Coordinates of C-alpha atoms and ligand atoms in Angstrom, one line a residue:
M1 CA -25.5 52.9 -6.8
A2 CA -24.1 54.2 -3.5
S3 CA -20.8 56.0 -4.1
L4 CA -17.7 54.2 -2.8
K5 CA -15.7 55.4 0.2
W6 CA -12.3 56.8 -0.7
W7 CA -10.4 53.8 0.6
E8 CA -12.3 51.3 -1.6
T9 CA -10.5 52.5 -4.7
A10 CA -7.5 54.3 -3.2
V11 CA -4.0 54.1 -4.7
I12 CA -1.7 54.4 -1.6
Y13 CA 2.0 55.3 -1.9
Q14 CA 4.1 53.7 0.8
I15 CA 7.1 55.6 2.1
Y16 CA 9.9 53.9 4.1
P17 CA 10.9 57.1 6.0
R18 CA 14.5 56.1 6.8
S19 CA 15.3 55.9 3.0
F20 CA 13.1 58.6 1.4
Q21 CA 14.9 62.0 1.9
D22 CA 17.4 63.2 4.6
S23 CA 16.9 66.9 5.5
N24 CA 19.7 67.5 8.1
G25 CA 22.7 65.6 6.8
D26 CA 22.8 62.7 9.2
G27 CA 22.4 60.1 6.4
I28 CA 18.9 59.1 7.6
G29 CA 15.7 60.1 6.0
D30 CA 13.2 62.1 8.1
L31 CA 9.8 63.8 8.1
L32 CA 11.1 67.2 6.9
G33 CA 12.6 65.3 4.0
I34 CA 9.3 63.7 3.2
T35 CA 7.6 67.1 3.3
S36 CA 10.1 68.5 0.8
R37 CA 9.3 65.7 -1.7
L38 CA 5.5 65.8 -1.6
D39 CA 5.1 67.5 -5.0
Y40 CA 6.9 64.4 -6.5
I41 CA 4.4 62.1 -4.9
A42 CA 1.3 64.3 -5.6
G43 CA 2.5 64.5 -9.3
L44 CA 1.8 60.8 -9.6
G45 CA -1.8 61.2 -8.8
V46 CA -2.0 58.9 -5.8
D47 CA -4.8 59.3 -3.2
A48 CA -2.9 58.6 0.0
I49 CA 0.4 58.2 1.6
W50 CA 1.3 55.4 4.1
I51 CA 4.5 56.0 6.1
S52 CA 6.2 53.1 7.8
P53 CA 6.7 53.7 11.6
F54 CA 8.4 56.9 12.6
F55 CA 7.6 56.7 16.3
A56 CA 10.1 56.8 19.2
S57 CA 12.1 53.5 18.9
P58 CA 15.5 52.0 19.5
Q59 CA 15.3 51.0 15.8
K60 CA 16.2 47.3 16.4
D61 CA 13.5 46.5 13.7
F62 CA 13.7 49.9 12.2
G63 CA 10.6 51.4 13.9
Y64 CA 8.5 48.2 14.2
D65 CA 9.8 48.2 17.8
V66 CA 8.1 51.3 19.3
S67 CA 9.1 52.8 22.7
D68 CA 6.6 55.6 22.6
Y69 CA 3.6 55.5 20.3
C70 CA 2.8 59.2 20.7
D71 CA 6.1 60.7 19.9
I72 CA 8.4 61.0 16.9
H73 CA 11.7 59.1 16.8
H74 CA 14.4 61.8 17.3
E75 CA 16.2 60.9 14.0
Y76 CA 12.9 61.5 12.1
G77 CA 12.0 64.8 13.6
T78 CA 9.4 66.2 16.0
L79 CA 5.6 66.4 16.4
V80 CA 5.9 69.9 15.0
D81 CA 7.5 68.4 11.8
F82 CA 4.7 65.9 11.7
D83 CA 2.0 68.6 11.9
H84 CA 3.6 70.5 9.1
M85 CA 3.9 67.4 7.0
I86 CA 0.3 66.3 7.4
E87 CA -0.9 69.8 6.6
A88 CA 1.2 69.8 3.4
I89 CA -0.1 66.4 2.5
H90 CA -3.7 67.5 2.9
Q91 CA -3.1 70.8 1.0
R92 CA -2.1 68.6 -2.0
G93 CA -5.4 66.7 -1.8
M94 CA -3.8 63.5 -0.5
R95 CA -4.6 61.6 2.7
L96 CA -2.1 60.2 5.3
M97 CA -2.1 56.8 6.9
V98 CA 0.3 55.9 9.7
D99 CA 1.7 52.5 10.7
I100 CA 0.7 51.4 14.2
V101 CA 2.2 48.3 15.7
P102 CA -0.3 47.0 18.2
A103 CA 1.0 43.4 18.6
H104 CA 4.3 44.2 20.2
C105 CA 6.3 47.2 21.5
S106 CA 10.0 47.7 22.2
D107 CA 11.6 46.1 25.3
Q108 CA 12.6 49.8 26.0
H109 CA 9.0 50.9 26.2
L110 CA 8.1 51.9 29.8
W111 CA 5.3 49.4 29.7
F112 CA 7.8 46.5 29.4
T113 CA 10.6 47.9 31.6
E114 CA 8.0 48.0 34.4
S115 CA 6.3 44.7 33.6
R116 CA 9.5 42.8 33.6
Q117 CA 10.5 43.9 37.1
S118 CA 8.1 41.7 39.2
R119 CA 5.0 39.6 39.1
D120 CA 2.9 42.2 40.9
N121 CA 3.6 45.6 39.5
P122 CA 0.8 47.7 37.8
K123 CA 1.9 46.5 34.3
A124 CA 2.6 42.9 35.4
D125 CA 0.0 41.4 33.1
W126 CA 0.4 43.7 30.1
F127 CA 2.5 41.0 28.3
H128 CA 2.4 37.2 27.9
W129 CA 4.3 35.9 30.9
V130 CA 4.5 32.2 31.7
D131 CA 6.3 29.9 34.2
P132 CA 8.8 27.4 32.9
L133 CA 7.9 23.7 32.8
D134 CA 9.3 21.4 35.5
D135 CA 12.4 20.8 33.3
G136 CA 12.9 24.6 33.0
S137 CA 12.1 24.8 29.3
A138 CA 9.6 27.1 27.7
P139 CA 5.9 26.0 27.9
T140 CA 5.3 25.6 24.1
N141 CA 7.1 24.8 20.9
W142 CA 6.3 28.3 19.4
L143 CA 8.9 29.8 17.2
S144 CA 9.7 33.3 16.3
F145 CA 9.3 34.6 12.7
F146 CA 12.8 35.9 12.9
G147 CA 14.4 32.6 14.0
G148 CA 14.7 30.7 17.3
R149 CA 12.2 30.3 20.0
A150 CA 9.3 32.7 20.6
W151 CA 9.8 32.7 24.4
S152 CA 12.7 34.5 26.2
W153 CA 13.7 34.2 29.8
E154 CA 13.4 37.1 32.3
P155 CA 15.4 36.4 35.4
R156 CA 13.7 39.0 37.6
R157 CA 10.3 37.4 37.3
Q158 CA 11.7 33.9 36.7
Q159 CA 9.3 33.6 33.8
Y160 CA 9.3 33.5 30.0
Y161 CA 7.7 36.2 27.8
L162 CA 6.4 35.9 24.3
H163 CA 7.8 37.5 21.2
N164 CA 6.8 36.6 17.7
F165 CA 9.7 38.6 16.2
L166 CA 12.9 39.8 17.9
P167 CA 13.3 39.1 21.7
S168 CA 13.4 43.0 21.9
Q169 CA 9.8 43.0 20.6
P170 CA 7.7 41.6 23.5
N171 CA 4.1 40.7 22.6
L172 CA 1.5 42.8 24.4
N173 CA -1.5 41.1 26.1
H174 CA -4.5 42.7 24.5
A175 CA -6.8 40.6 26.6
H176 CA -6.0 43.1 29.4
P177 CA -8.5 45.9 29.4
E178 CA -5.9 48.5 30.2
V179 CA -3.9 47.5 27.1
Q180 CA -7.0 47.9 25.0
E181 CA -7.6 51.3 26.5
A182 CA -4.0 52.3 25.9
F183 CA -4.4 51.6 22.1
R184 CA -7.7 53.4 22.0
D185 CA -5.8 56.4 23.4
I186 CA -3.1 56.0 20.7
A187 CA -5.8 55.9 18.0
R188 CA -7.3 59.1 19.4
F189 CA -4.0 60.8 19.6
W190 CA -3.3 60.4 15.9
F191 CA -6.8 60.9 14.7
D192 CA -6.9 64.2 16.6
R193 CA -3.7 65.2 14.7
G194 CA -5.6 64.6 11.5
V195 CA -4.5 61.2 10.2
D196 CA -6.9 59.6 7.8
G197 CA -6.2 56.0 8.6
F198 CA -3.9 53.4 10.0
R199 CA -2.0 50.5 8.5
L200 CA -2.0 48.1 11.4
D201 CA 1.0 45.9 11.6
A202 CA 0.9 42.1 12.0
V203 CA -2.6 42.0 13.5
H204 CA -2.7 38.2 13.3
T205 CA 0.0 38.2 16.1
I206 CA -1.8 40.6 18.4
N207 CA -2.8 38.0 20.9
A208 CA -1.9 34.5 21.6
D209 CA -4.1 31.8 23.2
S210 CA -4.4 32.3 26.9
A211 CA -2.7 30.1 29.5
P212 CA -2.4 27.2 29.7
Y213 CA -0.8 27.6 26.3
R214 CA -1.0 24.8 23.8
N215 CA 1.6 23.6 21.3
N216 CA 1.4 24.4 17.7
L217 CA 0.8 21.5 15.4
P218 CA 3.2 20.5 12.6
K219 CA 2.0 21.6 9.1
P220 CA 1.0 18.2 7.6
D221 CA 1.6 19.2 4.0
F222 CA 4.7 21.3 4.6
V223 CA 7.0 21.5 1.5
S224 CA 10.1 23.6 1.8
G225 CA 10.3 26.4 -0.8
I226 CA 13.6 26.8 -2.6
L227 CA 14.3 30.3 -1.2
P228 CA 16.2 30.4 2.1
Q229 CA 13.5 32.5 3.8
Q230 CA 10.9 29.9 2.9
Q231 CA 13.0 27.2 4.7
Q232 CA 12.7 28.7 8.2
P233 CA 11.3 26.3 10.8
F234 CA 8.6 28.8 11.6
F235 CA 6.8 27.7 8.4
R236 CA 6.8 24.1 9.5
Q237 CA 4.1 24.7 12.0
L238 CA 0.4 25.5 11.9
H239 CA -0.1 28.7 14.0
D240 CA -3.8 29.4 14.2
T241 CA -4.7 26.8 16.8
A242 CA -2.7 28.6 19.5
Q243 CA 0.0 31.1 18.7
L244 CA -1.6 33.4 16.2
N245 CA -5.0 34.5 14.9
Q246 CA -6.8 33.9 18.2
P247 CA -10.4 35.0 18.6
A248 CA -9.5 37.4 21.3
I249 CA -7.8 39.6 18.7
Q250 CA -11.2 40.6 17.4
Q251 CA -11.9 42.5 20.7
F252 CA -9.0 44.7 19.6
S253 CA -10.2 45.2 16.1
E254 CA -13.7 46.1 17.3
S255 CA -12.6 48.5 20.0
F256 CA -10.1 50.2 17.6
R257 CA -12.9 50.4 14.9
A258 CA -15.2 52.0 17.4
V259 CA -12.7 54.8 17.9
A260 CA -12.3 55.3 14.2
D261 CA -16.1 55.5 13.7
G262 CA -16.3 58.3 16.3
Y263 CA -14.4 60.6 13.9
D264 CA -15.7 62.2 10.7
G265 CA -14.1 61.8 7.3
D266 CA -14.1 58.0 6.7
R267 CA -11.0 57.1 8.7
F268 CA -9.6 53.9 7.2
L269 CA -8.2 50.8 9.1
M270 CA -6.1 48.4 7.0
G271 CA -4.7 45.3 8.7
E272 CA -1.6 43.4 7.7
L273 CA -2.1 39.7 8.4
H274 CA -1.2 36.2 7.5
G275 CA -2.9 33.0 8.6
D276 CA -2.9 29.2 8.1
D277 CA -6.0 30.1 6.1
A278 CA -5.4 33.7 5.0
V279 CA -8.8 34.1 3.3
L280 CA -10.6 33.0 6.5
A281 CA -8.4 35.3 8.6
S282 CA -9.1 38.2 6.3
Q283 CA -12.8 37.6 6.4
T284 CA -12.8 37.3 10.1
F285 CA -10.9 40.6 10.6
T286 CA -13.1 42.5 8.2
A287 CA -16.5 41.3 9.5
E288 CA -19.0 44.0 10.4
G289 CA -17.6 46.4 13.0
R290 CA -14.0 45.3 12.6
L291 CA -11.2 46.5 10.2
H292 CA -12.3 48.0 6.9
A293 CA -9.8 45.9 4.8
T294 CA -6.9 43.7 4.9
Y295 CA -3.6 43.9 3.1
N296 CA -3.4 40.9 0.7
F297 CA -0.1 39.0 0.3
N298 CA -1.0 37.0 -2.9
L299 CA 1.0 39.2 -5.3
L300 CA 4.0 39.6 -2.9
E301 CA 5.2 36.1 -3.5
W302 CA 9.0 36.1 -2.7
G303 CA 9.9 34.1 -5.7
G304 CA 7.7 36.1 -8.1
L305 CA 4.8 34.6 -10.1
D306 CA 4.6 33.5 -13.7
V307 CA 1.4 34.4 -15.6
A308 CA -0.5 31.3 -14.4
G309 CA 0.6 32.1 -10.8
L310 CA -0.6 35.7 -11.2
R311 CA -4.0 34.5 -12.5
Q312 CA -4.3 32.1 -9.5
A313 CA -3.2 34.8 -7.0
I314 CA -5.7 37.3 -8.3
T315 CA -8.5 34.8 -8.6
D316 CA -8.1 33.6 -5.1
A317 CA -8.2 37.0 -3.6
V318 CA -11.0 38.4 -5.8
E319 CA -13.2 35.3 -5.4
A320 CA -13.2 35.9 -1.7
F321 CA -13.6 39.7 -1.8
N322 CA -15.2 40.8 -5.1
N323 CA -17.7 43.6 -4.7
S324 CA -16.7 44.2 -1.1
G325 CA -14.0 46.9 -1.0
R326 CA -12.3 45.0 1.7
L327 CA -9.2 44.1 -0.3
V328 CA -5.9 45.9 -0.7
F329 CA -3.3 44.6 -3.2
A330 CA 0.4 45.2 -3.2
F331 CA 3.3 43.9 -5.4
S332 CA 6.1 45.4 -3.3
N333 CA 6.8 46.7 0.2
H334 CA 9.7 47.0 2.7
D335 CA 9.7 43.3 3.5
V336 CA 10.2 41.6 0.1
P337 CA 12.6 41.9 -2.9
R338 CA 11.4 44.6 -5.3
S339 CA 8.5 43.7 -7.6
V340 CA 10.2 44.2 -10.9
T341 CA 13.2 42.0 -10.0
R342 CA 11.0 39.2 -8.7
Q343 CA 8.8 39.4 -11.7
L344 CA 11.5 39.6 -14.3
G345 CA 12.9 36.4 -12.8
A346 CA 9.6 34.6 -12.6
L347 CA 8.7 35.5 -16.2
G348 CA 12.1 34.7 -17.6
L349 CA 12.7 38.2 -18.9
S350 CA 15.9 40.2 -19.1
S351 CA 16.4 43.7 -17.7
E352 CA 15.8 45.3 -21.1
H353 CA 12.2 44.7 -20.3
Q354 CA 12.4 46.3 -16.8
D355 CA 10.4 49.5 -17.6
A356 CA 7.7 47.8 -19.7
L357 CA 7.1 45.1 -17.2
Q358 CA 7.0 47.4 -14.2
L359 CA 4.5 49.7 -16.0
L360 CA 2.3 46.6 -16.8
L361 CA 2.4 45.4 -13.2
L362 CA 1.5 48.9 -11.9
K363 CA -1.4 49.2 -14.3
L364 CA -2.6 45.7 -13.4
E365 CA -2.5 46.3 -9.7
V366 CA -4.5 49.5 -9.8
S367 CA -7.0 48.0 -12.2
L368 CA -8.0 45.2 -9.8
V369 CA -10.9 45.6 -7.4
G370 CA -10.1 47.2 -4.1
S371 CA -7.3 49.6 -3.2
S372 CA -3.6 49.2 -3.8
C373 CA -0.3 50.0 -2.3
I374 CA 2.6 51.2 -4.4
Y375 CA 6.0 51.0 -2.7
Q376 CA 8.4 53.9 -3.1
G377 CA 10.5 53.4 -6.2
E378 CA 8.1 51.1 -8.1
E379 CA 7.1 54.2 -10.1
L380 CA 10.8 54.3 -11.2
A381 CA 11.0 50.6 -12.0
L382 CA 13.8 50.3 -9.4
E383 CA 15.5 46.9 -9.2
D384 CA 16.3 45.2 -5.9
V385 CA 19.8 45.9 -4.6
Q386 CA 21.1 42.5 -4.0
N387 CA 24.9 42.9 -3.5
I388 CA 25.0 44.6 -0.1
P389 CA 28.1 43.3 1.8
V390 CA 27.4 41.6 5.1
E391 CA 29.2 44.4 7.1
K392 CA 26.8 47.0 5.6
M393 CA 23.6 45.0 6.2
R394 CA 21.2 46.5 8.7
D395 CA 18.1 44.3 8.8
P396 CA 18.3 42.1 11.9
W397 CA 16.5 39.3 10.1
G398 CA 19.1 39.3 7.3
I399 CA 22.0 39.6 9.8
E400 CA 20.6 36.6 11.7
F401 CA 20.4 34.4 8.6
A402 CA 23.3 35.8 6.5
P403 CA 24.8 34.7 4.2
N404 CA 22.1 32.2 3.5
F405 CA 19.4 34.9 3.4
A406 CA 20.2 38.5 2.8
G407 CA 17.2 39.9 4.5
R408 CA 15.2 43.0 3.6
D409 CA 17.9 45.7 3.1
S410 CA 17.7 45.0 -0.6
C411 CA 14.4 46.8 -1.0
R412 CA 15.1 49.5 1.6
T413 CA 18.0 51.4 0.1
P414 CA 17.8 55.2 0.0
M415 CA 16.1 56.9 -2.9
V416 CA 18.2 58.5 -5.7
W417 CA 16.7 61.8 -6.7
Q418 CA 19.3 63.3 -9.0
S419 CA 22.0 61.3 -10.8
D420 CA 24.8 64.0 -10.6
T421 CA 24.6 64.8 -6.9
P422 CA 26.4 63.0 -4.1
H423 CA 24.2 60.2 -2.7
G424 CA 21.8 61.1 -5.5
G425 CA 20.5 64.0 -3.5
F426 CA 19.3 61.8 -0.7
S427 CA 21.6 63.3 1.9
D428 CA 24.5 65.7 2.3
A429 CA 26.1 63.3 4.8
E430 CA 29.4 61.6 4.1
D431 CA 27.9 58.2 5.1
I432 CA 24.4 57.2 4.7
W433 CA 22.7 54.4 6.7
L434 CA 22.5 51.9 3.8
P435 CA 24.3 51.9 0.4
Q436 CA 22.3 53.0 -2.6
G437 CA 21.7 50.9 -5.8
E438 CA 24.2 51.7 -8.5
G439 CA 21.5 51.1 -11.1
H440 CA 19.2 53.5 -9.4
F441 CA 21.3 56.5 -10.6
A442 CA 20.1 55.9 -14.1
R443 CA 16.5 56.1 -12.8
A444 CA 16.8 59.2 -10.6
A445 CA 13.4 60.2 -9.4
L446 CA 13.3 63.9 -10.3
E447 CA 14.8 63.1 -13.7
Q448 CA 12.2 60.4 -14.4
A449 CA 9.4 62.7 -13.3
A450 CA 10.6 65.2 -15.9
T451 CA 11.1 62.7 -18.8
A452 CA 8.3 62.1 -21.3
E453 CA 7.2 58.5 -21.5
S454 CA 9.1 57.5 -18.3
V455 CA 7.4 54.9 -16.1
Y456 CA 6.6 57.7 -13.7
Q457 CA 5.0 59.8 -16.3
Q458 CA 3.1 56.9 -18.0
F459 CA 1.9 55.6 -14.6
S460 CA 0.8 59.1 -13.6
A461 CA -1.1 59.5 -16.9
F462 CA -2.8 56.2 -16.2
L463 CA -3.8 57.1 -12.7
H464 CA -5.4 60.3 -14.0
W465 CA -7.3 58.4 -16.8
R466 CA -8.4 55.7 -14.2
K467 CA -10.1 58.4 -12.2
S468 CA -12.4 59.1 -15.2
Q469 CA -13.5 55.5 -15.6
P470 CA -16.8 54.8 -13.8
A471 CA -16.2 51.1 -13.9
M472 CA -13.0 51.6 -11.8
M473 CA -14.2 54.3 -9.5
Q474 CA -17.9 53.7 -8.9
A475 CA -18.1 49.9 -8.4
N476 CA -15.9 47.4 -6.9
Y477 CA -16.8 44.4 -9.1
M478 CA -14.7 42.5 -11.7
T479 CA -15.5 39.4 -13.8
A480 CA -13.5 36.2 -13.6
L481 CA -10.2 36.2 -15.5
S482 CA -10.0 35.0 -19.1
G483 CA -7.5 35.2 -22.0
T484 CA -4.7 33.1 -23.4
D485 CA -1.9 31.7 -21.3
G486 CA 0.1 34.9 -21.7
Q487 CA -2.8 37.2 -20.9
I488 CA -4.9 38.3 -18.0
I489 CA -8.2 39.7 -19.1
F490 CA -11.2 40.8 -17.0
D491 CA -14.0 43.3 -17.1
R492 CA -14.6 46.0 -14.6
V493 CA -18.3 46.7 -14.4
S494 CA -20.4 49.5 -13.0
D495 CA -24.0 50.6 -13.7
T496 CA -22.9 52.8 -16.6
Q497 CA -19.7 51.2 -18.0
R498 CA -18.2 47.8 -18.8
L499 CA -14.5 48.2 -19.3
R500 CA -12.4 45.3 -20.7
C501 CA -8.9 45.3 -19.2
C502 CA -6.3 43.3 -21.0
F503 CA -2.8 42.7 -19.7
D504 CA -0.6 41.0 -22.3
F505 CA 2.6 39.5 -20.8
D506 CA 3.8 38.3 -24.2
H507 CA 4.0 41.8 -25.5
L508 CA 4.2 43.6 -22.1
D509 CA 1.3 45.8 -23.0
A510 CA -2.0 46.8 -21.4
S511 CA -5.2 47.8 -23.3
F512 CA -8.6 49.0 -22.2
E513 CA -11.8 49.2 -24.2
E514 CA -15.5 49.6 -23.5
A515 CA -17.1 46.3 -24.0
Ligands
LIG1 C1 5.6 43.4 9.6 C2 6.4 44.5 9.1 O1 6.0 44.9 7.8 C3 7.8 44.1 9.2 O2 8.7 45.0 8.6 C4 8.1 43.9 10.7 O3 9.5 43.5 10.9 C5 7.2 42.9 11.4 N1 5.8 43.1 11.0 C6 7.2 43.0 12.9 O4 6.6 44.2 13.3
LIG2 CA1 18.0 63.1 8.7

C-alpha cells in the first residue's frame, strides 16, 4: 500500500493569534508569544499548526480583512518574528499552515483604494463593480453573510461593489488574470518562507457569477433554526446558482495548486467552504489538480449534535470521502461556540462531565478518516464564554446582531496559562482586548499540561498511541458506523490491522481493540 501523505492523517492545532499569548504587554497576542508557547503545543503530539490570519489588516474582521498579504500586522510582529517562529515550529517536528483569504481583501488594501477611484484605472476591474438598475437599486437580491445587502455604493464610480461579508471586505474578481497572478505571487511568497500549507478562507465566495448578474432563488424548503444566527435572511436563499460556488472559482484552485506542486515537501491546500450542496462543492473543489482537501462543517453544528446527529454527520461526510484523504474534520474553531459547551447541551449533560466528554470528542475526531483540526483550548476542555457584556464585545457580526446573537467573541477569549498570574499569564497589560473566561482559570494550560490524567495529558497520550496504529496511519478507510443508540462504533482498516473503535456516549468512554 502506498504510504499516505502527511496531511491525510494530520492532527492540526489551530491558533487564534490575537488570543494565544501576548509578548509585549499591549493586551494582544502576537507571533513572539506563539513562539514562546511552542513546547506546550508540541507536547500534545500534533503534526501541524494553523494560525488564523496575522497579515497587515485594519482588523475590522480580526485579520480576515487583509490590507497586505505579504506583511505582518504591526500588532502581531514582523517578518523577522515570523521567520523565527517557523524555524522554531520546524525544529520541533511540526508543520505550519497559514490562513490566506483569497475571496476578499480590506477596503484599505491599495488594490481597492485604487479600484474605487474611477472606472478606468489599472485596478478598475479587480473587484465586482456593477451599475445600478434604472430605479437606482442594486442589481441583485444578494445578501451579506454578516447581515444586510451584499452590494455597497461607491459614489466616485457611481457603481455598486460586491461584499459577501462586511462592506469593508470587497470581493475580488478572480476572473481577472492579474488577480490570479497576484495570488500566485502571494503563494510563492509564503512557500518561499517555508510554510507547509494554506488554509484557504471561504473559497466558495471567491468569485460570483459574471455580469449580467442573476438573482438568487429562495430556498424552497427553508426552515428557520431556533438559534438567532440560523434565522438570518442570508440562509433563506440558494446561493450556488449565482452568488457563490461559481465554476470560475476552479481556475483559482487550479492555478493555486499548480504553484503548490512546484515546491517540494508535499505542501497542503485545505479549503474552507459551504454550499447549497456541500458534498458536491467539496468534491468539485478537490477534483484532480485542485485543492487537496476541504474543511468539513458537519461536526461544527451551532446547536451541537446528539448521538444520532453525530452518527449522521459522520456518515454523510465519510460516505462521500472514505478512502480519499480529502476530508478534514473539526469540532471547534474561531467561528462557533466551543465544542464541549455545544455538545454538553445537545447531549443533555451537566458540566461535571465536561472533561470526560471533551476527551471523548477529541478521540473520536482524530480516529475518523482524514485529518482533523483541534482549536486552541479544546485540549483543556474550555467552555464557551457566554456572558461578555455588549460594551466589551469585539466581533463585528455579534455587534451587528446583539443582543439577539452574541457573535463569535465567546470562543475567542484569551488563553489562561497560569491561574495565579494576572490575566492568567496571557499578558502583562492592564487591559486585554477581550475578557477571559472565569472558568478557564481552573483549567490553566501550563497547569493542565503538568497534571497527570488531565484532558491535555490523556489526549497527548492518545495521539502518541494513535501514531503506532497502522489502521489509523497507513490507510484512510473506515467501515460504516454501528453500535447501540448511545454508541458510535466503526473499524479502521489497513492491510495489516483491523482496529475496532468504540465511542460510548452513555459512559463517556472510548475503547479500541484489534478485531
Ligand atoms: C470565514 C472565517 O473563518 C471567518 O472568521 C471570517 O469572518 C469569514 N470567513 C470572512 O473571511
Ligand atoms: Ca502583543
